[in-house]
């Protein structure tokens, strides 16, 4: 084979990526074993029938040809209205481009603001695709480390330090956060915004979990003073409407940036299927009720987990104020998140993600996805806690 570009061969950094537990669980399931999967962020319900009916109706009505590259006007307008209503920032369709999912929006946003070789900052722990997405644009990813004791919130001081050391162009944040469940509070976002202004950084704000808030409020940093001209918001219907497979999302930002992003889409995706866009418009028109229906099981299960954790004191939770995950601290066992997850899978056939799969800041933690039914989740987390307690006791006796 002729040589491939260094850009594409370096998208993944190679070596162990911490996803071994996930792949091992999948292999066990394929072999017929009964494994409880608390690994990835996929709902345990499918897209609502009413949305599928709208999709069918649109496709049968002939909306199967090329759709407008930036998105159909009515959907751009609906996204703009939704964002303006929720944030108060004046937003029109010219500020919106429809994308094939939030992932494509993350890539496009970095393409828009980083030239090859520029540094793009992101926060550790992070959603697994972040560094690869940045490398795919030929920019250089640099992580901002965080601490469990600060609920994994990034400090503005460290952002400034990294921005100045690397002459960075952008910062990517994600609230509500995957993998930690943290919701960035206003003071933290204000400090981050100030660091962006002072260091002339673009802020790429991944808000795909904005409808999954269990405590506190979702604040979009685009609404903070001085930020609407330097923020690109990434949104999606994947999580809010259980539409992961429909690949539908958006970027919201300054009109001139959106214009350039449309040029990028014209030479890459050439837009999103019209029937998916029509179904998405229908979904948004249903308002909060449908979003709450999709979010409700996660809200309930997060409360269930906190109840189970209250029965013991070996495993503790990082305040999980949003998103469909809870990050648990298992350092009392003396094991790494990776070794704990491997042992839990071997002993109890429960699969969770090691914190180390999401960078280095969440070492000694595990992420539990709230994506199985309530009863199964309660039993699994109770088993997990008992397993951790036993490991912690064995450790005390051994020392
Ligand atoms: C933080 C975060 N951002 C973006 C995405 C991508 O979402 P989409 O399905 O819209 O591409 C995910 C998916 O899990 C995610 O967790």
GROMACS .gro file of C-alpha atoms and ligand atoms in nm:
model
  415
    1UNK     CA    1   0.000   0.000   0.000
    2UNK     CA    2   0.122   0.350  -0.077
    3UNK     CA    3   0.193   0.577   0.217
    4UNK     CA    4  -0.100   0.729   0.406
    5UNK     CA    5  -0.095   1.084   0.536
    6UNK     CA    6   0.053   1.147   0.879
    7UNK     CA    7  -0.269   1.332   0.958
    8UNK     CA    8  -0.482   1.022   0.926
    9UNK     CA    9  -0.240   0.773   1.074
   10UNK     CA   10  -0.195   0.986   1.386
   11UNK     CA   11  -0.565   1.038   1.467
   12UNK     CA   12  -0.547   0.778   1.740
   13UNK     CA   13  -0.238   0.800   1.954
   14UNK     CA   14  -0.180   0.422   1.946
   15UNK     CA   15  -0.119   0.188   2.240
   16UNK     CA   16  -0.377   0.111   2.507
   17UNK     CA   17  -0.675   0.343   2.498
   18UNK     CA   18  -0.844   0.207   2.811
   19UNK     CA   19  -1.133   0.060   2.614
   20UNK     CA   20  -1.020  -0.300   2.669
   21UNK     CA   21  -1.291  -0.356   2.932
   22UNK     CA   22  -1.558  -0.242   2.691
   23UNK     CA   23  -1.434  -0.470   2.411
   24UNK     CA   24  -1.393  -0.762   2.652
   25UNK     CA   25  -1.754  -0.717   2.770
   26UNK     CA   26  -1.872  -0.714   2.410
   27UNK     CA   27  -1.680  -1.036   2.339
   28UNK     CA   28  -1.834  -1.202   2.646
   29UNK     CA   29  -2.184  -1.096   2.536
   30UNK     CA   30  -2.120  -1.229   2.186
   31UNK     CA   31  -2.021  -1.561   2.347
   32UNK     CA   32  -2.362  -1.574   2.520
   33UNK     CA   33  -2.260  -1.456   2.868
   34UNK     CA   34  -2.505  -1.247   3.071
   35UNK     CA   35  -2.311  -0.923   3.119
   36UNK     CA   36  -2.466  -0.606   3.262
   37UNK     CA   37  -2.336  -0.326   3.043
   38UNK     CA   38  -2.296   0.010   3.214
   39UNK     CA   39  -2.044   0.132   2.961
   40UNK     CA   40  -2.157   0.356   2.677
   41UNK     CA   41  -2.402   0.644   2.650
   42UNK     CA   42  -2.674   0.479   2.449
   43UNK     CA   43  -3.033   0.507   2.573
   44UNK     CA   44  -3.223   0.190   2.658
   45UNK     CA   45  -3.522   0.326   2.464
   46UNK     CA   46  -3.543   0.384   2.089
   47UNK     CA   47  -3.637   0.702   1.903
   48UNK     CA   48  -4.000   0.795   1.980
   49UNK     CA   49  -4.255   0.652   1.734
   50UNK     CA   50  -4.393   0.999   1.663
   51UNK     CA   51  -4.049   1.112   1.537
   52UNK     CA   52  -4.016   0.798   1.324
   53UNK     CA   53  -4.362   0.865   1.178
   54UNK     CA   54  -4.250   1.219   1.085
   55UNK     CA   55  -3.936   1.074   0.922
   56UNK     CA   56  -4.140   0.821   0.725
   57UNK     CA   57  -4.390   1.085   0.618
   58UNK     CA   58  -4.112   1.316   0.496
   59UNK     CA   59  -3.927   1.041   0.306
   60UNK     CA   60  -4.248   0.911   0.146
   61UNK     CA   61  -4.336   1.272   0.064
   62UNK     CA   62  -4.025   1.292  -0.151
   63UNK     CA   63  -3.770   1.458   0.074
   64UNK     CA   64  -3.501   1.211  -0.029
   65UNK     CA   65  -3.298   1.430  -0.264
   66UNK     CA   66  -3.011   1.663  -0.177
   67UNK     CA   67  -3.109   1.890   0.109
   68UNK     CA   68  -2.976   2.243   0.153
   69UNK     CA   69  -2.616   2.216   0.274
   70UNK     CA   70  -2.648   2.449   0.581
   71UNK     CA   71  -2.973   2.277   0.677
   72UNK     CA   72  -3.335   2.334   0.582
   73UNK     CA   73  -3.441   2.685   0.675
   74UNK     CA   74  -3.723   2.579   0.910
   75UNK     CA   75  -3.490   2.360   1.116
   76UNK     CA   76  -3.219   2.629   1.134
   77UNK     CA   77  -3.489   2.868   1.253
   78UNK     CA   78  -3.620   2.617   1.511
   79UNK     CA   79  -3.270   2.561   1.652
   80UNK     CA   80  -3.211   2.938   1.660
   81UNK     CA   81  -3.542   2.992   1.844
   82UNK     CA   82  -3.466   2.716   2.092
   83UNK     CA   83  -3.123   2.863   2.169
   84UNK     CA   84  -3.250   3.221   2.190
   85UNK     CA   85  -3.534   3.121   2.424
   86UNK     CA   86  -3.303   2.922   2.650
   87UNK     CA   87  -3.007   3.162   2.661
   88UNK     CA   88  -3.145   3.506   2.577
   89UNK     CA   89  -2.874   3.556   2.312
   90UNK     CA   90  -3.019   3.695   1.988
   91UNK     CA   91  -2.988   3.405   1.743
   92UNK     CA   92  -3.114   3.369   1.388
   93UNK     CA   93  -3.090   3.095   1.126
   94UNK     CA   94  -2.776   3.266   0.992
   95UNK     CA   95  -2.609   3.168   1.323
   96UNK     CA   96  -2.692   2.799   1.279
   97UNK     CA   97  -2.554   2.520   1.063
   98UNK     CA   98  -2.711   2.174   1.077
   99UNK     CA   99  -2.453   1.891   1.097
  100UNK     CA  100  -2.454   1.511   1.089
  101UNK     CA  101  -2.444   1.486   1.469
  102UNK     CA  102  -2.252   1.664   1.742
  103UNK     CA  103  -1.936   1.473   1.648
  104UNK     CA  104  -1.924   1.630   1.304
  105UNK     CA  105  -1.989   1.969   1.467
  106UNK     CA  106  -1.691   1.917   1.699
  107UNK     CA  107  -1.467   1.843   1.401
  108UNK     CA  108  -1.601   2.134   1.196
  109UNK     CA  109  -1.569   2.379   1.487
  110UNK     CA  110  -1.200   2.295   1.528
  111UNK     CA  111  -1.148   2.315   1.152
  112UNK     CA  112  -1.298   2.664   1.164
  113UNK     CA  113  -1.073   2.806   1.433
  114UNK     CA  114  -0.744   2.611   1.428
  115UNK     CA  115  -0.487   2.618   1.150
  116UNK     CA  116  -0.257   2.314   1.109
  117UNK     CA  117  -0.020   2.298   1.404
  118UNK     CA  118  -0.223   2.534   1.625
  119UNK     CA  119  -0.289   2.421   1.980
  120UNK     CA  120  -0.645   2.332   2.079
  121UNK     CA  121  -0.705   2.296   2.453
  122UNK     CA  122  -0.949   2.047   2.602
  123UNK     CA  123  -1.034   1.934   2.953
  124UNK     CA  124  -0.927   1.600   3.105
  125UNK     CA  125  -1.127   1.378   3.177
  126UNK     CA  126  -1.277   1.404   2.831
  127UNK     CA  127  -1.521   1.243   2.591
  128UNK     CA  128  -1.318   0.976   2.416
  129UNK     CA  129  -1.313   1.128   2.067
  130UNK     CA  130  -1.182   1.474   2.163
  131UNK     CA  131  -0.805   1.437   2.110
  132UNK     CA  132  -0.854   1.237   1.789
  133UNK     CA  133  -1.103   1.494   1.657
  134UNK     CA  134  -0.851   1.771   1.716
  135UNK     CA  135  -0.568   1.572   1.556
  136UNK     CA  136  -0.795   1.499   1.256
  137UNK     CA  137  -0.801   1.875   1.188
  138UNK     CA  138  -0.417   1.887   1.200
  139UNK     CA  139  -0.427   2.089   1.520
  140UNK     CA  140  -0.242   1.977   1.833
  141UNK     CA  141  -0.448   1.869   2.137
  142UNK     CA  142  -0.327   1.984   2.479
  143UNK     CA  143  -0.521   1.880   2.787
  144UNK     CA  144  -0.606   2.081   3.097
  145UNK     CA  145  -0.587   1.852   3.398
  146UNK     CA  146  -0.857   1.864   3.666
  147UNK     CA  147  -0.908   1.709   4.009
  148UNK     CA  148  -1.182   1.494   4.161
  149UNK     CA  149  -1.178   1.725   4.466
  150UNK     CA  150  -1.286   2.013   4.238
  151UNK     CA  151  -1.562   1.799   4.079
  152UNK     CA  152  -1.332   1.787   3.773
  153UNK     CA  153  -1.400   2.154   3.691
  154UNK     CA  154  -1.119   2.324   3.497
  155UNK     CA  155  -0.947   2.618   3.665
  156UNK     CA  156  -0.925   2.945   3.473
  157UNK     CA  157  -0.568   2.985   3.601
  158UNK     CA  158  -0.463   2.658   3.441
  159UNK     CA  159  -0.641   2.746   3.118
  160UNK     CA  160  -0.452   3.076   3.105
  161UNK     CA  161  -0.123   2.903   3.180
  162UNK     CA  162  -0.177   2.646   2.904
  163UNK     CA  163  -0.305   2.912   2.661
  164UNK     CA  164   0.006   3.121   2.712
  165UNK     CA  165   0.254   2.833   2.714
  166UNK     CA  166   0.120   2.691   2.388
  167UNK     CA  167  -0.013   3.007   2.224
  168UNK     CA  168  -0.343   2.818   2.200
  169UNK     CA  169  -0.626   2.909   1.961
  170UNK     CA  170  -0.921   2.736   2.123
  171UNK     CA  171  -1.061   2.571   2.433
  172UNK     CA  172  -1.315   2.289   2.425
  173UNK     CA  173  -1.542   2.245   2.727
  174UNK     CA  174  -1.839   2.016   2.790
  175UNK     CA  175  -2.115   2.085   3.041
  176UNK     CA  176  -2.308   1.880   3.147
  177UNK     CA  177  -2.001   1.664   3.125
  178UNK     CA  178  -1.928   1.324   2.987
  179UNK     CA  179  -1.771   1.132   3.163
  180UNK     CA  180  -1.802   1.304   3.502
  181UNK     CA  181  -2.166   1.421   3.516
  182UNK     CA  182  -2.042   1.761   3.640
  183UNK     CA  183  -2.244   2.070   3.550
  184UNK     CA  184  -2.019   2.375   3.535
  185UNK     CA  185  -2.153   2.641   3.774
  186UNK     CA  186  -2.187   3.005   3.670
  187UNK     CA  187  -1.876   3.131   3.857
  188UNK     CA  188  -1.663   2.865   3.691
  189UNK     CA  189  -1.798   2.948   3.344
  190UNK     CA  190  -1.747   3.319   3.406
  191UNK     CA  191  -1.385   3.260   3.499
  192UNK     CA  192  -1.337   3.038   3.192
  193UNK     CA  193  -1.497   3.304   2.971
  194UNK     CA  194  -1.268   3.569   3.112
  195UNK     CA  195  -0.964   3.347   3.043
  196UNK     CA  196  -1.088   3.307   2.682
  197UNK     CA  197  -1.125   3.683   2.636
  198UNK     CA  198  -0.788   3.763   2.795
  199UNK     CA  199  -0.605   3.501   2.592
  200UNK     CA  200  -0.798   3.551   2.269
  201UNK     CA  201  -0.926   3.192   2.264
  202UNK     CA  202  -1.224   3.059   2.075
  203UNK     CA  203  -1.448   2.864   2.309
  204UNK     CA  204  -1.602   2.548   2.166
  205UNK     CA  205  -1.887   2.460   2.402
  206UNK     CA  206  -2.013   2.103   2.370
  207UNK     CA  207  -2.369   2.118   2.506
  208UNK     CA  208  -2.508   1.790   2.376
  209UNK     CA  209  -2.633   1.702   2.727
  210UNK     CA  210  -2.808   2.035   2.787
  211UNK     CA  211  -3.145   1.869   2.852
  212UNK     CA  212  -3.004   1.636   3.118
  213UNK     CA  213  -2.973   1.856   3.426
  214UNK     CA  214  -3.050   1.693   3.762
  215UNK     CA  215  -2.937   1.975   3.986
  216UNK     CA  216  -2.845   2.337   3.921
  217UNK     CA  217  -2.894   2.498   3.582
  218UNK     CA  218  -2.742   2.469   3.239
  219UNK     CA  219  -2.562   2.788   3.143
  220UNK     CA  220  -2.440   2.830   2.790
  221UNK     CA  221  -2.115   3.031   2.798
  222UNK     CA  222  -2.217   3.195   2.469
  223UNK     CA  223  -2.454   3.402   2.684
  224UNK     CA  224  -2.175   3.545   2.902
  225UNK     CA  225  -2.041   3.897   2.837
  226UNK     CA  226  -1.804   3.921   2.540
  227UNK     CA  227  -1.852   3.556   2.443
  228UNK     CA  228  -2.104   3.541   2.156
  229UNK     CA  229  -1.835   3.648   1.905
  230UNK     CA  230  -1.586   3.387   2.020
  231UNK     CA  231  -1.805   3.086   2.103
  232UNK     CA  232  -1.913   2.797   1.884
  233UNK     CA  233  -2.184   2.589   2.050
  234UNK     CA  234  -2.211   2.221   1.959
  235UNK     CA  235  -2.559   2.072   1.996
  236UNK     CA  236  -2.734   1.752   1.899
  237UNK     CA  237  -3.058   1.560   1.921
  238UNK     CA  238  -2.871   1.236   1.996
  239UNK     CA  239  -2.904   1.255   2.373
  240UNK     CA  240  -3.204   1.488   2.412
  241UNK     CA  241  -3.433   1.288   2.181
  242UNK     CA  242  -3.272   0.941   2.174
  243UNK     CA  243  -3.175   0.999   1.810
  244UNK     CA  244  -2.812   0.880   1.821
  245UNK     CA  245  -2.844   0.685   1.496
  246UNK     CA  246  -3.006   0.970   1.302
  247UNK     CA  247  -2.681   1.171   1.311
  248UNK     CA  248  -2.831   1.514   1.358
  249UNK     CA  249  -2.676   1.809   1.536
  250UNK     CA  250  -2.570   2.169   1.487
  251UNK     CA  251  -2.316   2.444   1.539
  252UNK     CA  252  -2.428   2.784   1.659
  253UNK     CA  253  -2.193   3.081   1.631
  254UNK     CA  254  -2.114   3.414   1.467
  255UNK     CA  255  -2.264   3.452   1.118
  256UNK     CA  256  -1.925   3.484   0.944
  257UNK     CA  257  -1.797   3.167   1.108
  258UNK     CA  258  -2.115   2.982   1.003
  259UNK     CA  259  -2.062   3.103   0.646
  260UNK     CA  260  -1.713   2.948   0.644
  261UNK     CA  261  -1.849   2.630   0.802
  262UNK     CA  262  -2.100   2.603   0.518
  263UNK     CA  263  -1.804   2.608   0.275
  264UNK     CA  264  -1.650   2.324   0.474
  265UNK     CA  265  -1.976   2.125   0.469
  266UNK     CA  266  -2.010   2.182   0.094
  267UNK     CA  267  -1.675   2.012   0.044
  268UNK     CA  268  -1.725   1.736   0.304
  269UNK     CA  269  -2.068   1.614   0.418
  270UNK     CA  270  -2.284   1.804   0.168
  271UNK     CA  271  -2.551   1.835   0.434
  272UNK     CA  272  -2.783   1.605   0.623
  273UNK     CA  273  -3.067   1.396   0.472
  274UNK     CA  274  -3.386   1.601   0.437
  275UNK     CA  275  -3.612   1.342   0.600
  276UNK     CA  276  -3.387   1.333   0.907
  277UNK     CA  277  -3.405   1.712   0.923
  278UNK     CA  278  -3.785   1.712   0.891
  279UNK     CA  279  -3.812   1.454   1.169
  280UNK     CA  280  -3.579   1.667   1.382
  281UNK     CA  281  -3.793   1.973   1.321
  282UNK     CA  282  -4.095   1.773   1.433
  283UNK     CA  283  -3.900   1.660   1.743
  284UNK     CA  284  -3.810   2.018   1.838
  285UNK     CA  285  -4.167   2.132   1.782
  286UNK     CA  286  -4.284   1.892   2.054
  287UNK     CA  287  -4.110   2.120   2.306
  288UNK     CA  288  -3.991   2.025   2.654
  289UNK     CA  289  -4.235   1.736   2.711
  290UNK     CA  290  -4.060   1.492   2.478
  291UNK     CA  291  -3.717   1.594   2.608
  292UNK     CA  292  -3.830   1.538   2.965
  293UNK     CA  293  -3.970   1.197   2.870
  294UNK     CA  294  -3.627   1.093   2.738
  295UNK     CA  295  -3.439   1.245   3.034
  296UNK     CA  296  -3.671   1.112   3.310
  297UNK     CA  297  -3.521   0.760   3.344
  298UNK     CA  298  -3.172   0.903   3.391
  299UNK     CA  299  -3.293   1.153   3.651
  300UNK     CA  300  -3.458   0.865   3.841
  301UNK     CA  301  -3.160   0.631   3.814
  302UNK     CA  302  -2.911   0.894   3.926
  303UNK     CA  303  -3.121   0.932   4.245
  304UNK     CA  304  -3.131   0.552   4.282
  305UNK     CA  305  -2.751   0.531   4.264
  306UNK     CA  306  -2.713   0.799   4.529
  307UNK     CA  307  -2.947   0.598   4.755
  308UNK     CA  308  -2.740   0.283   4.709
  309UNK     CA  309  -2.416   0.471   4.772
  310UNK     CA  310  -2.558   0.613   5.095
  311UNK     CA  311  -2.566   0.256   5.236
  312UNK     CA  312  -2.185   0.242   5.253
  313UNK     CA  313  -1.874   0.459   5.255
  314UNK     CA  314  -1.615   0.283   5.042
  315UNK     CA  315  -1.733   0.413   4.705
  316UNK     CA  316  -1.816   0.780   4.669
  317UNK     CA  317  -1.972   0.978   4.385
  318UNK     CA  318  -1.847   1.293   4.218
  319UNK     CA  319  -2.151   1.527   4.229
  320UNK     CA  320  -2.330   1.403   3.917
  321UNK     CA  321  -2.555   1.699   3.846
  322UNK     CA  322  -2.622   1.616   3.484
  323UNK     CA  323  -2.577   1.376   3.190
  324UNK     CA  324  -2.643   1.003   3.179
  325UNK     CA  325  -2.337   0.898   3.381
  326UNK     CA  326  -2.207   0.888   3.735
  327UNK     CA  327  -1.837   0.892   3.811
  328UNK     CA  328  -1.746   0.686   4.116
  329UNK     CA  329  -1.429   0.712   4.323
  330UNK     CA  330  -1.298   0.363   4.401
  331UNK     CA  331  -0.953   0.466   4.527
  332UNK     CA  332  -1.027   0.314   4.870
  333UNK     CA  333  -0.982  -0.028   4.706
  334UNK     CA  334  -0.621   0.051   4.618
  335UNK     CA  335  -0.688  -0.049   4.257
  336UNK     CA  336  -0.673   0.162   3.944
  337UNK     CA  337  -1.006   0.220   3.770
  338UNK     CA  338  -0.882  -0.011   3.499
  339UNK     CA  339  -0.794  -0.302   3.731
  340UNK     CA  340  -1.114  -0.256   3.930
  341UNK     CA  341  -1.325  -0.262   3.612
  342UNK     CA  342  -1.147  -0.573   3.484
  343UNK     CA  343  -1.194  -0.752   3.818
  344UNK     CA  344  -1.562  -0.648   3.840
  345UNK     CA  345  -1.623  -0.786   3.494
  346UNK     CA  346  -1.447  -1.113   3.576
  347UNK     CA  347  -1.611  -1.164   3.917
  348UNK     CA  348  -1.959  -1.022   3.865
  349UNK     CA  349  -2.007  -0.977   3.490
  350UNK     CA  350  -2.070  -0.606   3.534
  351UNK     CA  351  -1.902  -0.381   3.277
  352UNK     CA  352  -1.815  -0.020   3.364
  353UNK     CA  353  -1.570   0.222   3.206
  354UNK     CA  354  -1.238   0.281   3.386
  355UNK     CA  355  -1.174   0.651   3.455
  356UNK     CA  356  -0.842   0.602   3.278
  357UNK     CA  357  -1.030   0.559   2.946
  358UNK     CA  358  -1.100   0.933   2.961
  359UNK     CA  359  -0.749   1.063   3.021
  360UNK     CA  360  -0.539   1.074   3.335
  361UNK     CA  361  -0.735   1.304   3.570
  362UNK     CA  362  -0.999   1.041   3.650
  363UNK     CA  363  -0.755   0.762   3.739
  364UNK     CA  364  -0.888   0.556   4.030
  365UNK     CA  365  -1.247   0.621   3.922
  366UNK     CA  366  -1.504   0.436   3.716
  367UNK     CA  367  -1.788   0.572   3.506
  368UNK     CA  368  -2.129   0.410   3.535
  369UNK     CA  369  -2.374   0.476   3.250
  370UNK     CA  370  -2.735   0.497   3.368
  371UNK     CA  371  -2.854   0.299   3.070
  372UNK     CA  372  -3.013  -0.016   3.211
  373UNK     CA  373  -3.348  -0.048   3.385
  374UNK     CA  374  -3.382   0.076   3.742
  375UNK     CA  375  -3.391  -0.260   3.919
  376UNK     CA  376  -3.090  -0.396   3.732
  377UNK     CA  377  -2.897  -0.074   3.794
  378UNK     CA  378  -2.965  -0.079   4.169
  379UNK     CA  379  -2.860  -0.443   4.201
  380UNK     CA  380  -2.547  -0.386   3.992
  381UNK     CA  381  -2.434  -0.080   4.184
  382UNK     CA  382  -2.498  -0.255   4.517
  383UNK     CA  383  -2.288  -0.550   4.397
  384UNK     CA  384  -2.019  -0.309   4.281
  385UNK     CA  385  -2.009  -0.140   4.622
  386UNK     CA  386  -1.993  -0.473   4.808
  387UNK     CA  387  -1.710  -0.583   4.579
  388UNK     CA  388  -1.524  -0.256   4.649
  389UNK     CA  389  -1.582  -0.295   5.024
  390UNK     CA  390  -1.434  -0.644   5.021
  391UNK     CA  391  -1.130  -0.525   4.827
  392UNK     CA  392  -1.081  -0.235   5.068
  393UNK     CA  393  -1.109  -0.470   5.371
  394UNK     CA  394  -0.863  -0.720   5.221
  395UNK     CA  395  -0.626  -0.432   5.164
  396UNK     CA  396  -0.654  -0.316   5.528
  397UNK     CA  397  -0.592  -0.669   5.656
  398UNK     CA  398  -0.292  -0.712   5.429
  399UNK     CA  399  -0.124  -0.394   5.554
  400LIG     C1  400  -1.968   1.489   2.524
  400LIG     C2  401  -2.016   1.438   2.393
  400LIG     N1  402  -2.007   1.519   2.287
  400LIG     C3  403  -2.049   1.480   2.165
  400LIG     C4  404  -2.099   1.354   2.145
  400LIG     C5  405  -2.139   1.314   2.008
  400LIG     O1  406  -2.275   1.312   1.995
  400LIG     P1  407  -2.347   1.288   1.855
  400LIG     O2  408  -2.416   1.157   1.864
  400LIG     O3  409  -2.441   1.402   1.843
  400LIG     O4  410  -2.243   1.291   1.747
  400LIG     C6  411  -2.111   1.265   2.254
  400LIG     C7  412  -2.162   1.127   2.236
  400LIG     O5  413  -2.160   1.043   2.321
  400LIG     C8  414  -2.069   1.308   2.381
  400LIG     O6  415  -2.076   1.229   2.489
   0.00000   0.00000   0.00000
